[in-house]
Every structure is written in structure tokens, then in C-alpha cells.
Tab-separated table of C-alpha atoms in Angstrom:
chain	number	residue	atom	x	y	z
A	213	UNK	CA	22.072	35.948	-1.650
A	214	UNK	CA	21.289	34.589	-5.063
A	215	UNK	CA	23.240	31.217	-4.625
A	216	UNK	CA	21.471	30.525	-1.206
A	217	UNK	CA	18.146	31.488	-2.772
A	218	UNK	CA	18.817	29.042	-5.527
A	219	UNK	CA	19.927	26.327	-3.192
A	220	UNK	CA	16.698	26.804	-1.085
A	221	UNK	CA	14.634	26.597	-4.336
A	222	UNK	CA	16.351	23.341	-5.243
A	223	UNK	CA	15.873	21.816	-1.815
A	224	UNK	CA	12.176	22.763	-1.985
A	225	UNK	CA	11.915	21.221	-5.370
A	226	UNK	CA	13.403	18.043	-3.991
A	227	UNK	CA	10.983	18.100	-0.946
A	228	UNK	CA	8.012	18.699	-3.258
A	229	UNK	CA	9.147	15.937	-5.506
A	230	UNK	CA	9.254	13.577	-2.404
A	231	UNK	CA	5.969	14.696	-1.106
A	232	UNK	CA	4.122	14.375	-4.503
A	233	UNK	CA	5.728	10.962	-5.028
A	234	UNK	CA	4.436	9.827	-1.626
A	235	UNK	CA	1.121	11.291	-1.953
A	236	UNK	CA	0.267	10.545	-5.660
A	237	UNK	CA	-2.197	7.701	-4.979
A	238	UNK	CA	-3.272	9.068	-1.684
A	239	UNK	CA	-5.891	11.530	-0.271
A	240	UNK	CA	-4.330	14.919	0.555
A	241	UNK	CA	-5.037	14.562	4.110
A	242	UNK	CA	-2.584	11.630	4.269
A	243	UNK	CA	0.456	13.978	3.542
A	244	UNK	CA	1.698	15.985	6.526
A	245	UNK	CA	4.495	18.686	6.154
A	246	UNK	CA	6.374	18.343	9.452
A	247	UNK	CA	8.693	21.141	8.780
A	248	UNK	CA	10.226	22.780	5.431
A	249	UNK	CA	11.882	19.921	3.502
A	250	UNK	CA	10.234	17.161	5.701
A	251	UNK	CA	7.057	15.300	4.749
A	252	UNK	CA	5.415	12.201	6.252
A	253	UNK	CA	2.650	9.886	5.278
A	254	UNK	CA	1.256	6.851	7.077
A	255	UNK	CA	-0.313	5.851	10.295
A	256	UNK	CA	-0.594	3.388	13.267
A	257	UNK	CA	-3.769	1.372	13.742
A	258	UNK	CA	-4.805	-1.266	16.526
A	259	UNK	CA	-7.341	-3.575	15.250
A	260	UNK	CA	-9.554	-6.112	17.170
A	261	UNK	CA	-11.135	-8.907	15.073
A	262	UNK	CA	-13.876	-11.237	16.047
A	263	UNK	CA	-15.125	-14.417	14.125
A	264	UNK	CA	-17.752	-16.478	15.887
A	265	UNK	CA	-16.364	-17.172	19.353
A	266	UNK	CA	-12.806	-16.375	18.261
A	267	UNK	CA	-11.048	-13.104	18.945
A	268	UNK	CA	-7.695	-11.530	17.930
A	269	UNK	CA	-6.025	-8.083	18.447
A	270	UNK	CA	-3.250	-6.814	16.271
A	271	UNK	CA	-1.274	-3.607	15.740
A	272	UNK	CA	-0.411	-2.333	12.355
A	273	UNK	CA	1.945	0.495	11.230
A	274	UNK	CA	2.747	1.915	7.736
A	275	UNK	CA	4.590	5.026	7.245
A	276	UNK	CA	6.929	6.998	5.006
A	277	UNK	CA	9.033	10.053	5.597
A	278	UNK	CA	10.912	12.108	3.162
A	279	UNK	CA	13.739	14.521	4.077
A	280	UNK	CA	15.640	16.917	1.825
A	281	UNK	CA	19.082	17.085	3.167
A	282	UNK	CA	21.293	19.273	0.878
A	283	UNK	CA	23.015	19.189	-2.656
A	284	UNK	CA	25.651	16.971	-4.237
A	285	UNK	CA	27.213	18.420	-7.388
A	286	UNK	CA	24.307	20.842	-7.783
A	287	UNK	CA	21.685	18.106	-7.422
A	288	UNK	CA	19.153	18.239	-4.546
A	289	UNK	CA	19.566	15.074	-2.342
A	290	UNK	CA	17.616	13.558	0.470
A	291	UNK	CA	16.520	10.425	2.011
A	292	UNK	CA	13.205	8.397	2.286
A	293	UNK	CA	12.702	6.163	5.203
A	294	UNK	CA	9.729	3.805	5.869
A	295	UNK	CA	8.362	0.939	7.714
A	296	UNK	CA	5.478	-1.547	7.642
A	297	UNK	CA	4.685	-4.025	10.317
A	298	UNK	CA	1.894	-6.118	11.858
A	299	UNK	CA	1.830	-7.756	15.310
A	300	UNK	CA	-0.625	-10.408	16.328
A	301	UNK	CA	0.979	-12.680	19.003
A	302	UNK	CA	4.200	-12.490	17.154
A	303	UNK	CA	4.816	-9.919	14.416
A	304	UNK	CA	6.302	-9.209	10.974
A	305	UNK	CA	8.139	-6.126	9.895
A	306	UNK	CA	9.761	-4.547	6.876
A	307	UNK	CA	12.061	-1.440	6.711
A	308	UNK	CA	12.633	0.729	3.918
A	309	UNK	CA	15.475	3.398	3.267
A	310	UNK	CA	16.889	5.026	0.287
A	311	UNK	CA	19.081	7.999	-0.768
A	312	UNK	CA	17.191	10.156	-3.239
A	313	UNK	CA	18.501	12.424	-6.042
A	314	UNK	CA	16.292	15.036	-7.809
A	315	UNK	CA	17.522	14.840	-11.572
A	316	UNK	CA	15.259	17.555	-12.687
A	317	UNK	CA	13.306	14.823	-14.696
A	318	UNK	CA	12.265	12.905	-11.683
A	319	UNK	CA	13.606	11.562	-8.272
A	320	UNK	CA	15.838	8.556	-8.210
A	321	UNK	CA	16.029	6.533	-5.084
A	322	UNK	CA	18.891	3.861	-4.225
A	323	UNK	CA	19.082	1.535	-1.376
A	324	UNK	CA	15.922	-0.246	-0.161
A	325	UNK	CA	13.197	2.166	-1.745
A	326	UNK	CA	9.507	1.382	-1.483
A	327	UNK	CA	7.925	-0.739	-4.133
A	328	UNK	CA	6.196	1.246	-6.940
A	329	UNK	CA	2.821	-0.323	-6.273
A	330	UNK	CA	2.949	0.532	-2.646
A	331	UNK	CA	3.388	4.115	-3.702
A	332	UNK	CA	0.846	4.702	-6.356
A	333	UNK	CA	-2.043	2.153	-5.618
A	334	UNK	CA	-4.686	2.837	-2.907
A	335	UNK	CA	-8.210	1.556	-2.471
A	336	UNK	CA	-10.543	1.447	0.420
A	337	UNK	CA	-10.007	-1.531	2.899
A	338	UNK	CA	-12.524	-4.307	2.499
A	339	UNK	CA	-14.883	-3.822	5.541
A	340	UNK	CA	-12.157	-1.705	7.137
A	341	UNK	CA	-10.189	-5.053	7.686
A	342	UNK	CA	-6.491	-4.279	7.631
A	343	UNK	CA	-4.953	-7.912	8.168
A	344	UNK	CA	-6.269	-9.341	5.001
A	345	UNK	CA	-4.824	-6.547	2.982
A	346	UNK	CA	-1.366	-7.456	4.566
A	347	UNK	CA	-1.639	-10.885	3.276
A	348	UNK	CA	-3.956	-10.861	0.245
A	349	UNK	CA	-1.289	-11.348	-2.386
A	350	UNK	CA	-2.291	-8.017	-3.750
A	351	UNK	CA	-5.642	-9.125	-5.132
A	352	UNK	CA	-7.703	-7.128	-2.796
A	353	UNK	CA	-5.539	-4.052	-2.285
A	354	UNK	CA	-3.900	-4.239	-5.796
A	355	UNK	CA	-0.227	-3.883	-4.512
A	356	UNK	CA	1.222	-7.147	-5.757
A	357	UNK	CA	3.141	-9.957	-3.855
A	358	UNK	CA	6.633	-8.248	-3.333
A	359	UNK	CA	5.657	-6.495	-0.201
A	360	UNK	CA	4.390	-9.677	1.304
A	361	UNK	CA	7.475	-11.406	0.503
A	362	UNK	CA	9.655	-8.903	2.060
A	363	UNK	CA	7.196	-8.510	5.186
A	364	UNK	CA	7.307	-12.366	5.851
A	365	UNK	CA	10.949	-12.948	5.184
A	366	UNK	CA	14.299	-11.630	6.510
A	367	UNK	CA	15.591	-11.220	3.075
A	368	UNK	CA	16.295	-7.564	2.293
A	369	UNK	CA	15.362	-6.188	-1.217
A	370	UNK	CA	18.114	-3.800	-2.310
A	371	UNK	CA	17.182	-1.851	-5.346
A	372	UNK	CA	16.569	1.495	-7.340
A	373	UNK	CA	13.368	3.461	-7.891
A	374	UNK	CA	12.404	6.316	-10.072
A	375	UNK	CA	9.446	8.725	-9.558
A	376	UNK	CA	8.080	11.363	-11.748
A	377	UNK	CA	5.000	13.215	-10.400
A	378	UNK	CA	3.003	16.348	-11.024
A	379	UNK	CA	-0.102	17.902	-9.870
A	380	UNK	CA	-2.456	15.590	-11.448
A	381	UNK	CA	-0.377	12.463	-12.319
A	382	UNK	CA	2.189	10.235	-10.860
A	383	UNK	CA	4.517	7.444	-12.294
A	384	UNK	CA	6.850	5.230	-10.574
A	385	UNK	CA	9.268	2.400	-11.515
A	386	UNK	CA	11.372	0.225	-8.918
A	387	UNK	CA	13.755	-2.772	-9.487
A	388	UNK	CA	14.727	-4.840	-6.332
A	389	UNK	CA	16.911	-7.914	-5.804
A	390	UNK	CA	16.259	-9.736	-2.559
A	391	UNK	CA	19.261	-10.956	-0.461
A	392	UNK	CA	17.959	-14.685	-0.502
A	393	UNK	CA	19.196	-18.021	-1.731
A	394	UNK	CA	16.821	-18.131	-4.730
A	395	UNK	CA	18.108	-15.040	-6.466
A	396	UNK	CA	14.770	-13.398	-6.307
A	397	UNK	CA	14.237	-10.113	-8.224
A	398	UNK	CA	11.281	-8.124	-8.951
A	399	UNK	CA	10.437	-5.166	-11.330
A	400	UNK	CA	7.315	-2.930	-10.783
A	401	UNK	CA	5.742	0.059	-12.622
A	402	UNK	CA	2.799	1.848	-11.463
A	403	UNK	CA	1.016	5.303	-11.941
A	404	UNK	CA	-2.125	7.288	-12.051
A	405	UNK	CA	-3.688	10.218	-13.526
A	406	UNK	CA	-6.427	12.575	-12.253
A	407	UNK	CA	-8.748	14.183	-14.880
A	408	UNK	CA	-11.447	16.302	-13.169
A	409	UNK	CA	-13.296	14.030	-10.745
A	410	UNK	CA	-11.924	10.910	-12.344
A	411	UNK	CA	-8.839	9.025	-11.213
A	412	UNK	CA	-7.325	6.340	-13.563
A	413	UNK	CA	-4.582	3.978	-12.229
A	414	UNK	CA	-2.605	1.026	-13.370
A	415	UNK	CA	0.372	-1.146	-12.356
A	416	UNK	CA	2.157	-4.358	-12.674
A	417	UNK	CA	5.065	-6.512	-11.417
A	418	UNK	CA	7.162	-9.316	-12.630
A	419	UNK	CA	8.920	-11.355	-9.869
A	420	UNK	CA	11.597	-13.920	-10.868
A	421	UNK	CA	13.354	-16.493	-8.775
A	422	UNK	CA	14.781	-20.053	-8.902
A	423	UNK	CA	11.576	-21.121	-7.199
A	424	UNK	CA	9.487	-20.009	-10.130
A	425	UNK	CA	8.060	-16.678	-11.273
A	426	UNK	CA	4.969	-14.430	-10.773
A	427	UNK	CA	3.277	-11.820	-12.951
A	428	UNK	CA	0.700	-9.268	-11.349
A	429	UNK	CA	-1.323	-6.638	-13.145
A	430	UNK	CA	-3.851	-4.255	-11.713
A	431	UNK	CA	-6.025	-1.423	-13.126
A	432	UNK	CA	-8.551	0.930	-11.447
A	433	UNK	CA	-11.004	3.852	-12.178
A	434	UNK	CA	-12.736	5.953	-9.597
A	435	UNK	CA	-15.031	8.851	-9.393
A	436	UNK	CA	-14.080	11.101	-6.363
A	437	UNK	CA	-16.329	13.926	-5.210
A	438	UNK	CA	-16.868	15.835	-2.063
A	439	UNK	CA	-19.877	13.625	-0.650
A	440	UNK	CA	-19.239	10.171	-2.391
A	441	UNK	CA	-16.645	8.134	-4.309
A	442	UNK	CA	-17.331	5.184	-6.607
A	443	UNK	CA	-14.563	2.818	-7.848
A	444	UNK	CA	-13.649	-0.413	-9.633
A	445	UNK	CA	-10.262	-2.434	-9.710
A	446	UNK	CA	-9.313	-5.543	-11.533
A	447	UNK	CA	-6.261	-7.433	-10.650
A	448	UNK	CA	-4.607	-10.605	-12.044
A	449	UNK	CA	-1.900	-12.943	-10.489
A	450	UNK	CA	-0.250	-15.492	-12.625
A	451	UNK	CA	2.491	-17.565	-10.702
A	452	UNK	CA	4.297	-20.920	-10.470
A	453	UNK	CA	5.161	-20.163	-6.749
A	454	UNK	CA	3.234	-21.379	-3.895
A	455	UNK	CA	2.764	-18.082	-2.067
A	456	UNK	CA	1.065	-19.745	0.746
A	457	UNK	CA	4.495	-20.899	1.922
A	458	UNK	CA	5.179	-17.114	2.689
A	459	UNK	CA	2.666	-17.074	5.433
A	460	UNK	CA	4.308	-17.766	8.801
A	461	UNK	CA	2.870	-20.381	11.236
A	462	UNK	CA	1.764	-17.523	13.512
A	463	UNK	CA	-0.184	-15.769	10.730
A	464	UNK	CA	-1.396	-19.297	9.706
A	465	UNK	CA	-2.909	-19.891	13.072
A	466	UNK	CA	-4.499	-16.585	13.482
A	467	UNK	CA	-6.125	-16.751	10.034
A	468	UNK	CA	-7.433	-20.365	10.761
A	469	UNK	CA	-9.039	-19.091	13.982
A	470	UNK	CA	-10.636	-16.264	12.041
A	471	UNK	CA	-12.104	-18.605	9.412
A	472	UNK	CA	-9.886	-17.391	6.641
A	473	UNK	CA	-9.086	-20.288	4.304
A	474	UNK	CA	-5.633	-21.260	2.923
A	475	UNK	CA	-3.737	-18.655	0.973
A	476	UNK	CA	-1.826	-21.226	-1.246
A	477	UNK	CA	-2.026	-19.725	-4.618
A	478	UNK	CA	-0.526	-21.107	-7.815
A	479	UNK	CA	-1.817	-20.723	-11.531
A	480	UNK	CA	-3.946	-17.770	-12.250
A	481	UNK	CA	-6.355	-15.790	-10.076
A	482	UNK	CA	-8.424	-12.720	-11.023
A	483	UNK	CA	-9.978	-10.362	-8.663
A	484	UNK	CA	-12.511	-7.602	-9.316
A	485	UNK	CA	-13.135	-5.033	-6.517
A	486	UNK	CA	-16.071	-2.575	-6.418
A	487	UNK	CA	-16.523	0.182	-3.715
A	488	UNK	CA	-18.757	3.098	-2.894
A	489	UNK	CA	-18.165	5.629	-0.196
A	490	UNK	CA	-20.744	8.074	1.107
A	491	UNK	CA	-20.028	11.040	3.493
A	492	UNK	CA	-23.366	12.008	4.980
A	493	UNK	CA	-21.562	14.452	7.372
A	494	UNK	CA	-18.063	15.942	7.619
A	495	UNK	CA	-15.369	13.440	8.794
A	496	UNK	CA	-17.617	10.386	8.505
A	497	UNK	CA	-17.087	7.892	5.803
A	498	UNK	CA	-19.463	4.871	5.098
A	499	UNK	CA	-18.139	2.413	2.715
A	500	UNK	CA	-19.611	-0.676	0.956
A	501	UNK	CA	-17.162	-2.947	-0.952
A	502	UNK	CA	-17.357	-6.199	-2.929
A	503	UNK	CA	-14.608	-8.545	-4.342
A	504	UNK	CA	-15.255	-11.444	-6.753
A	505	UNK	CA	-12.627	-13.839	-7.427
A	506	UNK	CA	-12.305	-15.674	-10.773
A	507	UNK	CA	-15.509	-14.341	-12.137
A	508	UNK	CA	-17.541	-14.716	-9.037
A	509	UNK	CA	-16.597	-18.278	-7.930
A	510	UNK	CA	-15.665	-16.852	-4.572
A	511	UNK	CA	-17.048	-13.513	-3.375
A	512	UNK	CA	-16.408	-11.235	-0.221
A	513	UNK	CA	-18.645	-8.407	0.936
A	514	UNK	CA	-17.560	-5.415	3.206
A	515	UNK	CA	-19.233	-2.707	5.115
A	516	UNK	CA	-17.496	-0.163	7.324
A	517	UNK	CA	-17.721	3.182	8.848
A	518	UNK	CA	-14.844	5.511	9.704
A	519	UNK	CA	-14.922	8.687	11.774
A	520	UNK	CA	-11.840	11.056	11.367
A	521	UNK	CA	-10.876	13.698	13.916
A	522	UNK	CA	-7.729	15.605	14.288
A	523	UNK	CA	-5.534	13.106	12.554
A	524	UNK	CA	-7.131	10.214	14.557
A	525	UNK	CA	-9.797	7.831	13.420
A	526	UNK	CA	-12.150	5.207	14.805
A	527	UNK	CA	-13.446	2.512	12.469
A	528	UNK	CA	-15.698	-0.523	12.519
A	529	UNK	CA	-16.658	-2.930	9.867
A	530	UNK	CA	-17.717	-6.321	8.794
A	531	UNK	CA	-16.658	-8.897	6.067
A	532	UNK	CA	-18.921	-11.739	4.848
A	533	UNK	CA	-17.702	-14.637	2.650
A	534	UNK	CA	-15.145	-16.313	4.957
A	535	UNK	CA	-16.688	-19.514	6.371
A	536	UNK	CA	-20.278	-19.497	7.720
A	537	UNK	CA	-20.217	-16.309	9.917
A	538	UNK	CA	-19.206	-12.660	9.235
A	539	UNK	CA	-15.887	-11.365	10.337
A	540	UNK	CA	-16.154	-8.080	12.456
A	541	UNK	CA	-13.385	-5.587	13.105
A	542	UNK	CA	-12.999	-2.574	15.234
A	543	UNK	CA	-9.958	-0.306	15.187
A	544	UNK	CA	-8.566	2.994	16.397
A	545	UNK	CA	-5.613	4.656	14.882
A	546	UNK	CA	-3.611	7.807	13.961
A	547	UNK	CA	-2.788	9.191	10.484
A	548	UNK	CA	-0.030	11.633	9.883
């Protein structure tokens, strides 16, 4: 009986490691235990956008699932699977999958693991607007440029990841090499620490290819209470690559219709994001957010309301700063 008990304890340890790693930067409600040794995080969302007389509707999914499967040479092993995708007319998608090993000093993933910034950086959406966070080059959501590169290309990023997490902290490292003609590789590091009501986070990435290189840094601080949250994030992108070329024609046409300008970015760009969330009643979040680029040369303002019920949500919001009219969004989705 003792060996079986020990094996179960090791399996629970790996499952807990997978769960904490997936939820380290996310609210507890975003992590769902499906059964013993199986955890999931993510959701599916349908978003309708309106800018002036133009309309667009898109579907978005982003999920991860961690499964503890057994032991190899006494080490608990498992798998992590994930996907991210967006469809508006035509769609783009990215798939992740890695074998995981609990070393006792952290969880190692090999295959196509999630990028570290994707795991450990999470801030409220600007005006509840999902599309702009898919293609914002990390400057609004703080997640860097590597995920966008994978999402908009067919080049698979094979790599290795490392996660060390506890009750009040999380740390992740990842290294990927893309299966492309430019020999693109990227290394990321990210983490966060909770101290009472305060949460501190930071991360960065370095992407290198024959087409050029890019450096990305982000840092955030947030006060989280039962009734309200306050937060700030600063991000910087330095690059010799024109990342606007990553945006497909379909995305570009949709963005032009919605009044979003060119995303061609070279040189250095700074972005500061501020947000405040108020919960006047249970399950209802009201959020105001603000983003300033390059010290205030360009500014975006967002307002949104989100109502959560039994894993589902309804959300509506607006973003001002694109063109001469506000951009409105309404969405419904499911979190698990």
C-alpha cells in the first residue's frame, strides 16, 4: 500500500505543479479541476465589434489543460496541451503541447510549451476588446511578440520550459526555436509575487532572427481586494523587425474597417497601462482602463462591464482613441 500511496502523492504533486503554473497570474476562478490530476484554464468568446457604420464579428479561444499521467524513473510526468485562435472571416490559430516532468525543484516541459509571458502575465482587457490584445505586439497585454508571431505564421516553435510555483509566487522560463527560414529563436522569463493585497509582476523576452531582433520588457503592480482592483503596467518594445508584416491581409482589412491604424513597428515603443475595477455587486465587474504610448503621444481609453454567471459571462465595452469615433464591443463567452 505504501508504494501506491507514494505514487499517488507524486502524481498529486505534479498535478498541483501544473495547476499552480497555469494559474499563477490568473484569478482562482480561471482554474478548473476536471478530475484528480486534470486541470484546465481558459475560455471561448464570441465578440461583435462596431466602429461607425462598420461591423465585424469574431470568435476567440484560449485554453490550457494539464494532465498528470504517471511516473518515469520515479519522476511524475504529464502533458500540457493548449490552443489559441481567432476567427474573423478567415482565422489564425496556434497549438501547444509538451511533455512535463516534475523534478521536485520545478516542472520542466519539452515540445511546444506555452511561452512564459503567456503563463504569468494577465491584466484586464482594454475596454473588454479582445482582438486588439491578440495583435497588440504585447504593448497592451504585456505578453510580448512571440505569441503573435506563432499565431500569424505556420512556423512551429519547438522548445523547453521551466516553471517553479508556490502559493504566493510563480516563475517561468521558456526557450523556443521556430521552424522557419530565418532561424528565429526566443527566450522569455516571467514571474509574479503576491504580498497581502499586492501583486508584483515582471517579464521579458529576446527574439533573434536573420531578419533582425527584438527585446521586450514589462513590469506591473496591482492592488486586489474583494470590491475593487487598481493596477499599473509599463511595457517597452525595442526592435529592428517590422512586425506589421506579421499581420495577415485578412486581419489587416478587418483592422482598417474598424479604424485601427497600421501596426508597423520598428525602433522603440513604450506603453503605460492603468486600470481600475469596481465590483458593486457580486459577479459584476466595472473596469476603466487607459493606455499611453511613448509618454502620451498616443492615448487609448477603455470602459467595460462584465457579468459572470456559472462559468459564463456577458461583456460590453468601448475604446476611444482609434480614429474619430469610439470602437464598441459586445461579447459572450464561457470560462473554464
